[in-house]
PDB file of C-alpha atoms and ligand atoms in Angstrom:
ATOM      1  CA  UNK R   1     108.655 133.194 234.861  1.00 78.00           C
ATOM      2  CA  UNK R   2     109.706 135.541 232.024  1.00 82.00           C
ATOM      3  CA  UNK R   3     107.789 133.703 228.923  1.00 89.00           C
ATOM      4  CA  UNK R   4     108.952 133.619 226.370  1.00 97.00           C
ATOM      5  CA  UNK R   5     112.918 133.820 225.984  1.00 98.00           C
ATOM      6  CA  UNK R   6     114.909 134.514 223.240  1.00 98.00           C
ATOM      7  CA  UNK R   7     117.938 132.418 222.269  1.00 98.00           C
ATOM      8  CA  UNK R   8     119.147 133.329 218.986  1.00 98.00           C
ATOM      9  CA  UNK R   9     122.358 131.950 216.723  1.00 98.00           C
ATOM     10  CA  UNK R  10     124.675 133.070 213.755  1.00 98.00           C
ATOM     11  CA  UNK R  11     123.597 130.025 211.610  1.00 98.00           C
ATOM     12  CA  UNK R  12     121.108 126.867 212.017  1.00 98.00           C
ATOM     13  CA  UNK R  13     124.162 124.456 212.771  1.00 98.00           C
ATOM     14  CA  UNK R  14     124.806 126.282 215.884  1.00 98.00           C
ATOM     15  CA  UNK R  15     121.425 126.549 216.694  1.00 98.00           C
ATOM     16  CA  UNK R  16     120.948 122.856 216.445  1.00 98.00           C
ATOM     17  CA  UNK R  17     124.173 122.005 218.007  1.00 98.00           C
ATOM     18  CA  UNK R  18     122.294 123.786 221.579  1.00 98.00           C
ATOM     19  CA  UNK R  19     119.080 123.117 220.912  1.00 98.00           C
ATOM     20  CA  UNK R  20     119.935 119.125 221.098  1.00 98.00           C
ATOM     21  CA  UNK R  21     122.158 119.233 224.172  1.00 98.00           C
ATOM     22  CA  UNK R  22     119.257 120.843 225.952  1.00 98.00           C
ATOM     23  CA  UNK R  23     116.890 118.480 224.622  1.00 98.00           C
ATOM     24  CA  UNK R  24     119.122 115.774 225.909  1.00 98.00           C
ATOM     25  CA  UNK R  25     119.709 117.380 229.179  1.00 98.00           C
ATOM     26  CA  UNK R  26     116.006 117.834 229.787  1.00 98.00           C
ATOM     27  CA  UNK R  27     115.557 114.101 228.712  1.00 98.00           C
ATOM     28  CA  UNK R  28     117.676 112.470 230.325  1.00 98.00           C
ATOM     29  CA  UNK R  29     116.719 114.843 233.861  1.00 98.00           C
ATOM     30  CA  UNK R  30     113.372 113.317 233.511  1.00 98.00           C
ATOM     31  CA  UNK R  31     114.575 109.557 232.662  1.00 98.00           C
ATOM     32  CA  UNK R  32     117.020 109.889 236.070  1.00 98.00           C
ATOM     33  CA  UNK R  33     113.602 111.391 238.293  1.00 98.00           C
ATOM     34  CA  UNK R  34     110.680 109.333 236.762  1.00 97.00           C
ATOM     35  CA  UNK R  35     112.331 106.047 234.999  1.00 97.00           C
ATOM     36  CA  UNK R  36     111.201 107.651 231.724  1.00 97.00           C
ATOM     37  CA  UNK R  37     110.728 110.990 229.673  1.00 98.00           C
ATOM     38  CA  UNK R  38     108.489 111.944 226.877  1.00 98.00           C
ATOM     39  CA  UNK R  39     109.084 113.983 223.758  1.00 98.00           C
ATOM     40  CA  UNK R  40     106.755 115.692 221.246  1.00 98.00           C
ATOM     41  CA  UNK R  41     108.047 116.772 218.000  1.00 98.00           C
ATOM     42  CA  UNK R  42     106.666 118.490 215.159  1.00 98.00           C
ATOM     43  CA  UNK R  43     106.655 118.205 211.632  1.00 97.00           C
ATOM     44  CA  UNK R  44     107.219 120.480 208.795  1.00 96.00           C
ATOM     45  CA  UNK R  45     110.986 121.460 207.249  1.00 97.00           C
ATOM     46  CA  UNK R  46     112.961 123.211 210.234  1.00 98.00           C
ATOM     47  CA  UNK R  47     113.495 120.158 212.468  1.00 98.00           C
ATOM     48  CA  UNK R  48     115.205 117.885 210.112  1.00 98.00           C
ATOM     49  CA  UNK R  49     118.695 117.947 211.310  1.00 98.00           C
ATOM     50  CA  UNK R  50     117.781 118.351 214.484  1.00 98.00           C
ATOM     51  CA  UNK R  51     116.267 114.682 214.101  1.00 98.00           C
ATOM     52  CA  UNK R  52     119.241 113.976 212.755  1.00 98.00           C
ATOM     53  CA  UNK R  53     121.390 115.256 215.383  1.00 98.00           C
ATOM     54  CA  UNK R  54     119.406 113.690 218.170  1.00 98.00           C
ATOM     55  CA  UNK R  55     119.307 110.007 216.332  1.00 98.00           C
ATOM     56  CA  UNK R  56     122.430 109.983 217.459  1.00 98.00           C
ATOM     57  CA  UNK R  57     122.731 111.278 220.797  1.00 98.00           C
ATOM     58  CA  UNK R  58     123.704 108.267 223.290  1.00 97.00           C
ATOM     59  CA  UNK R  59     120.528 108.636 225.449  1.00 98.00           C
ATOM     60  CA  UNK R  60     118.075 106.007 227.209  1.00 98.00           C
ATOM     61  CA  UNK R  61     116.289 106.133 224.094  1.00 98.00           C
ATOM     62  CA  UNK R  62     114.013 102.912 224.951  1.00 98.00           C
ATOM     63  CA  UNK R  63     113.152 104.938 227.996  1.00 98.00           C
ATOM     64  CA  UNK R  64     111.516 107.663 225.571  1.00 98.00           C
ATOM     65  CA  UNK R  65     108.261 108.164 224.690  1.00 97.00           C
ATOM     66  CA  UNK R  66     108.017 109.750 221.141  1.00 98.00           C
ATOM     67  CA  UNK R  67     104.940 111.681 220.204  1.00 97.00           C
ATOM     68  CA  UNK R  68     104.239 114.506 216.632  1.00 98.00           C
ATOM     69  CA  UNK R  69     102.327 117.741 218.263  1.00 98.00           C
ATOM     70  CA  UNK R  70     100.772 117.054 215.142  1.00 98.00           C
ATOM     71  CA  UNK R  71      99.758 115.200 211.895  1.00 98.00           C
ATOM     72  CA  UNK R  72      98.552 115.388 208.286  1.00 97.00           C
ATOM     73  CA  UNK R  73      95.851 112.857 207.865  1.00 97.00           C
ATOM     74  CA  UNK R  74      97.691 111.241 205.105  1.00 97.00           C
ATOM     75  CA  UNK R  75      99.365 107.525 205.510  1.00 96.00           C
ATOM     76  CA  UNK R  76     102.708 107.587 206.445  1.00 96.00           C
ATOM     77  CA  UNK R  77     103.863 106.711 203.498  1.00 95.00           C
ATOM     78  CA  UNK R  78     103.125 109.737 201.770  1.00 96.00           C
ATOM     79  CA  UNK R  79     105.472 112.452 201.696  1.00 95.00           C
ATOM     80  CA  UNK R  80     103.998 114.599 203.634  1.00 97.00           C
ATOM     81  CA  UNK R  81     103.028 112.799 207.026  1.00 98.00           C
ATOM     82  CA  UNK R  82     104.977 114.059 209.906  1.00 98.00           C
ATOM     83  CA  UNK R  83     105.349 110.274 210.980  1.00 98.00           C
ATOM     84  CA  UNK R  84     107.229 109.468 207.690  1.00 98.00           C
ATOM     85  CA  UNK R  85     109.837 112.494 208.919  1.00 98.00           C
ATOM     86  CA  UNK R  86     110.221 111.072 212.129  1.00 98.00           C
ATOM     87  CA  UNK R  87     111.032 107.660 210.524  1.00 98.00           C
ATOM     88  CA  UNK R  88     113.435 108.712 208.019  1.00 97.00           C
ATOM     89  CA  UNK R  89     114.944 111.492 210.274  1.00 98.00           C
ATOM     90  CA  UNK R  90     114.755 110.700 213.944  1.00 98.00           C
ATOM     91  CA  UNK R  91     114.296 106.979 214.541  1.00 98.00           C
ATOM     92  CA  UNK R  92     117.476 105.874 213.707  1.00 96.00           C
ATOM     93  CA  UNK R  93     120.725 105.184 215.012  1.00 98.00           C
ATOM     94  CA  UNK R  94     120.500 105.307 219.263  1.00 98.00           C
ATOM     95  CA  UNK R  95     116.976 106.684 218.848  1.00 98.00           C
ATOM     96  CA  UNK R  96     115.603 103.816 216.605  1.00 98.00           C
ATOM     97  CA  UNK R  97     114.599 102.223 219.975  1.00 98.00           C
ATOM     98  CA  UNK R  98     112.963 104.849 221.004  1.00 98.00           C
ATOM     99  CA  UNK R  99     108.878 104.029 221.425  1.00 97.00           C
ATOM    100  CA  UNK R 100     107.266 106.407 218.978  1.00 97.00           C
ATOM    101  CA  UNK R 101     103.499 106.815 219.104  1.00 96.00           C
ATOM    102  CA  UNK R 102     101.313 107.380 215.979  1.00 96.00           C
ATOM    103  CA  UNK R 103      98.905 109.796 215.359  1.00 97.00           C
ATOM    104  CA  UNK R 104      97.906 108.268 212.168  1.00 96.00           C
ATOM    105  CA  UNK R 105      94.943 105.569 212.874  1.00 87.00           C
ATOM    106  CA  UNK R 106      93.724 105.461 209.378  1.00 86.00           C
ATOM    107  CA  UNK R 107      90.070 105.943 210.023  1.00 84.00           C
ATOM    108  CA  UNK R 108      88.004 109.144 209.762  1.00 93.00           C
ATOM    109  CA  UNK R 109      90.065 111.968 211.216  1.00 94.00           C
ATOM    110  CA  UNK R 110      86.893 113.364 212.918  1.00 93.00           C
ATOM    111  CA  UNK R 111      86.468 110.173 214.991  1.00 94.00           C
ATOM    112  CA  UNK R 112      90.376 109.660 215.573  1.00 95.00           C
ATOM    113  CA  UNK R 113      90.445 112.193 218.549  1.00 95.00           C
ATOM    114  CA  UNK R 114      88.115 110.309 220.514  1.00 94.00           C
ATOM    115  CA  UNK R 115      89.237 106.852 219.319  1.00 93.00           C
ATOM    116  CA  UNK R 116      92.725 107.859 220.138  1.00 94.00           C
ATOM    117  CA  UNK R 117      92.063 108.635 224.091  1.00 93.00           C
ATOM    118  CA  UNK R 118      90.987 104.814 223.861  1.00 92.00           C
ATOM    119  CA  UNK R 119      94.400 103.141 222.635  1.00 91.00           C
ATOM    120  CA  UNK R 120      97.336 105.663 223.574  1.00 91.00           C
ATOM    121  CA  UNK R 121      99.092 104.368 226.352  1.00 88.00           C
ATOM    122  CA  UNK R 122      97.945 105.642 230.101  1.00 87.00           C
ATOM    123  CA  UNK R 123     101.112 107.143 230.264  1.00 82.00           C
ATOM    124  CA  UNK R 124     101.277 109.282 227.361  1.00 86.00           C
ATOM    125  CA  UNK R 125      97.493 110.832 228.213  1.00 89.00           C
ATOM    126  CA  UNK R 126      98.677 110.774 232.039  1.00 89.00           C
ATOM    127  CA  UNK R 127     101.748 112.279 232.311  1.00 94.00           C
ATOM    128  CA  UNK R 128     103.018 115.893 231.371  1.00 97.00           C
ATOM    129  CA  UNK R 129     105.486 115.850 228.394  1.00 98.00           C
ATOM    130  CA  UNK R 130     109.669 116.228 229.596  1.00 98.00           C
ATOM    131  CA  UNK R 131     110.160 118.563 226.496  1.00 98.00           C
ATOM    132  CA  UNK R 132     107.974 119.816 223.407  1.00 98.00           C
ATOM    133  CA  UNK R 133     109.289 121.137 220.291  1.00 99.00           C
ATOM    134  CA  UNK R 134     107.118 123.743 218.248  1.00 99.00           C
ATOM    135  CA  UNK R 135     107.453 124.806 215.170  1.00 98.00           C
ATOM    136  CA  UNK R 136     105.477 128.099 213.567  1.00 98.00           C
ATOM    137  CA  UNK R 137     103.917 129.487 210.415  1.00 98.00           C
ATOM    138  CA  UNK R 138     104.040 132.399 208.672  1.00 98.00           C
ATOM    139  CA  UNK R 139     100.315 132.858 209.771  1.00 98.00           C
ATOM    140  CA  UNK R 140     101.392 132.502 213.280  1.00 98.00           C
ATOM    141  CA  UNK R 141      99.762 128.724 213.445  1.00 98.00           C
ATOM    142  CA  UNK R 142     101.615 126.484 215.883  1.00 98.00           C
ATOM    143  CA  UNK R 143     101.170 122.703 215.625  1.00 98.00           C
ATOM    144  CA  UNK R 144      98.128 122.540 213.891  1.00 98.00           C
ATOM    145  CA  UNK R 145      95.968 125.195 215.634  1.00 98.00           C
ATOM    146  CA  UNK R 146      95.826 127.533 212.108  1.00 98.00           C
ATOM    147  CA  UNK R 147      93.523 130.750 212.560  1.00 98.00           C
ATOM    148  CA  UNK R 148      91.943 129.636 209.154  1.00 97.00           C
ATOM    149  CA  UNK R 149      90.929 127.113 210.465  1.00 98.00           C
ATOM    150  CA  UNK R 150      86.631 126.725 211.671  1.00 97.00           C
ATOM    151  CA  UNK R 151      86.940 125.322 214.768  1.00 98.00           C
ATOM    152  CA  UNK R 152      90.587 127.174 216.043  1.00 98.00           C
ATOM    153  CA  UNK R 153      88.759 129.076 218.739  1.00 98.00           C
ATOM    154  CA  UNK R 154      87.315 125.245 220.581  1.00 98.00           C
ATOM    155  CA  UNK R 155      90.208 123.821 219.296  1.00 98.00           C
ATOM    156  CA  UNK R 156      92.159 126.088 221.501  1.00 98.00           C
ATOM    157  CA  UNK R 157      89.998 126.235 223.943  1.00 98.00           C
ATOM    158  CA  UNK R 158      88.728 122.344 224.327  1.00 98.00           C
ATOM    159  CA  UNK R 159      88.964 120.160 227.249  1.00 96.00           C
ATOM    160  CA  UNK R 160      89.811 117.361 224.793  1.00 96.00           C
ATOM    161  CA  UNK R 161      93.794 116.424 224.682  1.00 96.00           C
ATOM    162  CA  UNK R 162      93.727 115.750 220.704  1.00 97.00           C
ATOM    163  CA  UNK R 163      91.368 117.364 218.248  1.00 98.00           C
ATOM    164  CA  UNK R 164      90.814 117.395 214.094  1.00 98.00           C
ATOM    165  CA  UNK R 165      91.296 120.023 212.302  1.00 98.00           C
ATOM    166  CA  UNK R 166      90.854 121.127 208.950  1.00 97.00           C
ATOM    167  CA  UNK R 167      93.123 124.413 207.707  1.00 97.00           C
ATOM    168  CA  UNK R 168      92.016 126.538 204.657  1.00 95.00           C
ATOM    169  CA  UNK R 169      95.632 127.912 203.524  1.00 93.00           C
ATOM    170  CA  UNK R 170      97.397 124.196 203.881  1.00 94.00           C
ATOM    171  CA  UNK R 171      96.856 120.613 202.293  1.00 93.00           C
ATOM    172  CA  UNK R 172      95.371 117.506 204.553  1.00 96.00           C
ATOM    173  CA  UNK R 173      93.040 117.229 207.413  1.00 97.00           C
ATOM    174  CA  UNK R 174      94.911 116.795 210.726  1.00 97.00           C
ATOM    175  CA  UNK R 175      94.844 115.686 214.246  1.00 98.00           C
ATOM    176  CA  UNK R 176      96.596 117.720 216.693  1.00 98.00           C
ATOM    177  CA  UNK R 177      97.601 117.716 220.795  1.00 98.00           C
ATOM    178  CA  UNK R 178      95.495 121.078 222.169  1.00 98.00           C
ATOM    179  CA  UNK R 179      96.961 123.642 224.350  1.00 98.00           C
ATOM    180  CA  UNK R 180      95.159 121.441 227.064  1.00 97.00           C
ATOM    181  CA  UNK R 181      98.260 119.212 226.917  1.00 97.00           C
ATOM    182  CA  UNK R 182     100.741 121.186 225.349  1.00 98.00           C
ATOM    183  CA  UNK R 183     101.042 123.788 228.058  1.00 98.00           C
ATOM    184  CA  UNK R 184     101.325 120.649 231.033  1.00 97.00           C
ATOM    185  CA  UNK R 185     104.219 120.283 229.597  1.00 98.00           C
ATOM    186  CA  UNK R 186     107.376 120.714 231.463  1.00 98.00           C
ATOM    187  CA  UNK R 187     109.313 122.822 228.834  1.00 98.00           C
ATOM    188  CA  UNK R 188     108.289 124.200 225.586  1.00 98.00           C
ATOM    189  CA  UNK R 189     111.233 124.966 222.495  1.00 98.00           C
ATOM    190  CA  UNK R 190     110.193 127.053 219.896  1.00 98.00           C
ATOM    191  CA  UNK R 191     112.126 126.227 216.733  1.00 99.00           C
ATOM    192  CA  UNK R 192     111.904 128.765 213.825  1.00 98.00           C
ATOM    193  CA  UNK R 193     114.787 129.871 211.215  1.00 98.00           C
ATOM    194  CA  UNK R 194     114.537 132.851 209.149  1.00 98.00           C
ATOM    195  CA  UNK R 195     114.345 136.442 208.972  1.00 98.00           C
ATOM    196  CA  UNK R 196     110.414 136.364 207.825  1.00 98.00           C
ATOM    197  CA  UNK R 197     109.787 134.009 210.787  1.00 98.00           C
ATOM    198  CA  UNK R 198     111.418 136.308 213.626  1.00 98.00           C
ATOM    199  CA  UNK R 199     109.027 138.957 212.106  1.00 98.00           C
ATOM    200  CA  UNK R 200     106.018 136.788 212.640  1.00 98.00           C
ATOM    201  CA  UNK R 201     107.238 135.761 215.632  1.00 98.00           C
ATOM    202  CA  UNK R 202     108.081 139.841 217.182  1.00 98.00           C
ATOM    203  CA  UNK R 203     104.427 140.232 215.649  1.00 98.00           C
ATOM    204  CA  UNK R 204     102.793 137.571 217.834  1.00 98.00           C
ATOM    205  CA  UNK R 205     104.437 139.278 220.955  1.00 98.00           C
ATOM    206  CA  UNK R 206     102.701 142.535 220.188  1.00 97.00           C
ATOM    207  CA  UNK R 207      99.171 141.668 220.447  1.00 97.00           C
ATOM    208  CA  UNK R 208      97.171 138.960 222.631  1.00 97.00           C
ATOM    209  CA  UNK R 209      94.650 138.147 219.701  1.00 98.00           C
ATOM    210  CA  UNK R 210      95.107 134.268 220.282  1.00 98.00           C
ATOM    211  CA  UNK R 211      92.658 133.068 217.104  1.00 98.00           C
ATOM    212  CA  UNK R 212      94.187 135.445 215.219  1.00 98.00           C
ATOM    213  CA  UNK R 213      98.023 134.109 215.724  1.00 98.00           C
ATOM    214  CA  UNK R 214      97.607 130.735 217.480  1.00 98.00           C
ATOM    215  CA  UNK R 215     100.987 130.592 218.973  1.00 98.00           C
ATOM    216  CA  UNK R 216     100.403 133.252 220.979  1.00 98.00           C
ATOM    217  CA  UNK R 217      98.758 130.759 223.167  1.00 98.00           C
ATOM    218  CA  UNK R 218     102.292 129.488 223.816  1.00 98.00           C
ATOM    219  CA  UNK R 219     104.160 132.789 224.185  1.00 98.00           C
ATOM    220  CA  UNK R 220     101.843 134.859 226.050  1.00 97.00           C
ATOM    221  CA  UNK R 221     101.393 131.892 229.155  1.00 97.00           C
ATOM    222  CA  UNK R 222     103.418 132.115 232.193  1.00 97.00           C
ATOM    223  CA  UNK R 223     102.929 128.475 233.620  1.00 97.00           C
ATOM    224  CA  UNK R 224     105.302 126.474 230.956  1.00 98.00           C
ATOM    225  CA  UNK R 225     109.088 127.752 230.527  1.00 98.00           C
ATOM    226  CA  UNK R 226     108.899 128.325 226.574  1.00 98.00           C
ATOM    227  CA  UNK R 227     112.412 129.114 225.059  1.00 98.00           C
ATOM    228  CA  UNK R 228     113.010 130.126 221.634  1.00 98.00           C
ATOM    229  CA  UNK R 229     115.969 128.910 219.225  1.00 99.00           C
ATOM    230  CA  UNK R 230     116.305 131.145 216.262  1.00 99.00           C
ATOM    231  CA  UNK R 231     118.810 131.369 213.388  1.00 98.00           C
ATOM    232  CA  UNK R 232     118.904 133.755 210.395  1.00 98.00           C
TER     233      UNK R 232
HETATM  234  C1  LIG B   1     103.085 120.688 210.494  1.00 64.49           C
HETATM  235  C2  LIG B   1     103.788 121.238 211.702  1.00 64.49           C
HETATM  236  C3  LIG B   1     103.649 122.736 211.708  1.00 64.49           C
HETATM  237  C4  LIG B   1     105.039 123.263 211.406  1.00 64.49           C
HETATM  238  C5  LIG B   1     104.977 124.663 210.870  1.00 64.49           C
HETATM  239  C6  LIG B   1     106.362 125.108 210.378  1.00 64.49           C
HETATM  240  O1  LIG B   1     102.482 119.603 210.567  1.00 64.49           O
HETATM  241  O2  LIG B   1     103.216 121.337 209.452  1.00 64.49           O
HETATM  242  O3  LIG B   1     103.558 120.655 212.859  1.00 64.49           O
HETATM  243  O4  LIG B   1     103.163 123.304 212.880  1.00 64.49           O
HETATM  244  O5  LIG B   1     105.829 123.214 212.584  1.00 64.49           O
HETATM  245  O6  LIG B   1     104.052 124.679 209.779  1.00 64.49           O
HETATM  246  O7  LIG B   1     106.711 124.271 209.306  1.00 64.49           O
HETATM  247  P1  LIG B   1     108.162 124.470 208.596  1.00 64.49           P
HETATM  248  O8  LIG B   1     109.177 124.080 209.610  1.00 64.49           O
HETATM  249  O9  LIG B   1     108.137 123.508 207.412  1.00 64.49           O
HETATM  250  O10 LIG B   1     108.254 125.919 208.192  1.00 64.49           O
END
């Protein structure tokens, strides 16, 4: 395995236009060899359209399981919840039947990790996930494993599938899937537009300092096939 590879585009509309064909590919590869797939998205700005584009792919969507890598401990009714992006973005159209898992429990984020393991379904805590989709910061934080964070090196480093965490430079408490789960997954998509973004990203390639840029934990790995999409 060559982790990671680059797969760059002119603009974000022909970025998007690949990055959801192989999304559907991988999905519906995994539907056809184990009667279902499962997805995990992440929040923040850059995977809008793509929700958008993939609401409307014709795939088994009720054959999909639909997890966030991550989420703000805010209801999701408030702007800034990951869920509420989902829902306005991605579970629509053919994807509305898709069977999207929450993240948001509404109790105390520091005993939602544990109380979580209790009600997800079997198969979600199980099963590898078919296809994850990362975004990145311009600190190098991935989902929400932020180096400013307290507990990013156990968070990182954990056993548990889901932990809370509580970043310095960024609103909201959150709850996020560890590397423990992340890299089972059977392909990893990177996701980042913008010239300041490809610079954080060629600086997380040059050094192995995982607490220092989290998403190194994704790129440096050679047992999950990570491809990134990039536009200017
Ligand atoms: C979150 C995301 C986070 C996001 C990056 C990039 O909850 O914020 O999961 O990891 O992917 O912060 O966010 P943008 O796409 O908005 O730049």
């Amino acid at each position: 395995m060559n982790n990671p590879t680059w797969i760059e585009y002119n603009n974000t509309t022909t970025l998007e236009t690949a990055l959801c064909a192989e999304i559907v590919a991988q999905l519906e590869a995994a539907i056809t060899a184990r009667g279902f797939a499962m997805l995990m998205v992440s929040g923040g700005k850059t995977p809008i359209q793509l929700f958008r584009r993939l609401a409307a792919q014709p795939l088994l969507w009720s054959k999909v399981w639909l997890c966030l890598a991550d989420e703000r401990w805010v209801s999701p009714t408030n702007q800034d919840s990951n869920e509420a992006s989902v829902r306005t973005h991605l579970l629509h159209g053919e994807a509305a039947v898709a069977n999207f898992i929450s993240l948001y429990q509404g109790s105390d984020v520091k005993t939602a990790p544990a109380h979580l393991c209790t009600i997800l379904p079997e198969e979600l805590l199980q099963n590898a996930f078919d296809v994850v989709i990362l975004g990145m910061g311009s600190d190098g934080h991935t989902a929400s494993w932020f180096p400013c964070a307290t507990n990013i090196e156990s968070v990182l480093n954990t056993s548990m599938p889901l932990m809370a965490i509580q970043p310095q430079t960024a609103p909201h408490a959150r709850i996020t899937w560890t590397p423990r789960v992340v890299l089972k997954a059977r392909q990893i998509f990177v996701h980042i537009v913008g010239t300041n973004k490809k610079q954080v990203y060629d600086r997380a390639l040059t050094h192995d300092d995982c607490l220092m840029m989290p998403i190194r934990t994704v790129l440096l790995q050679q047992q999950v096939p990570v491809h990134t999409y990039w536009s200017p």
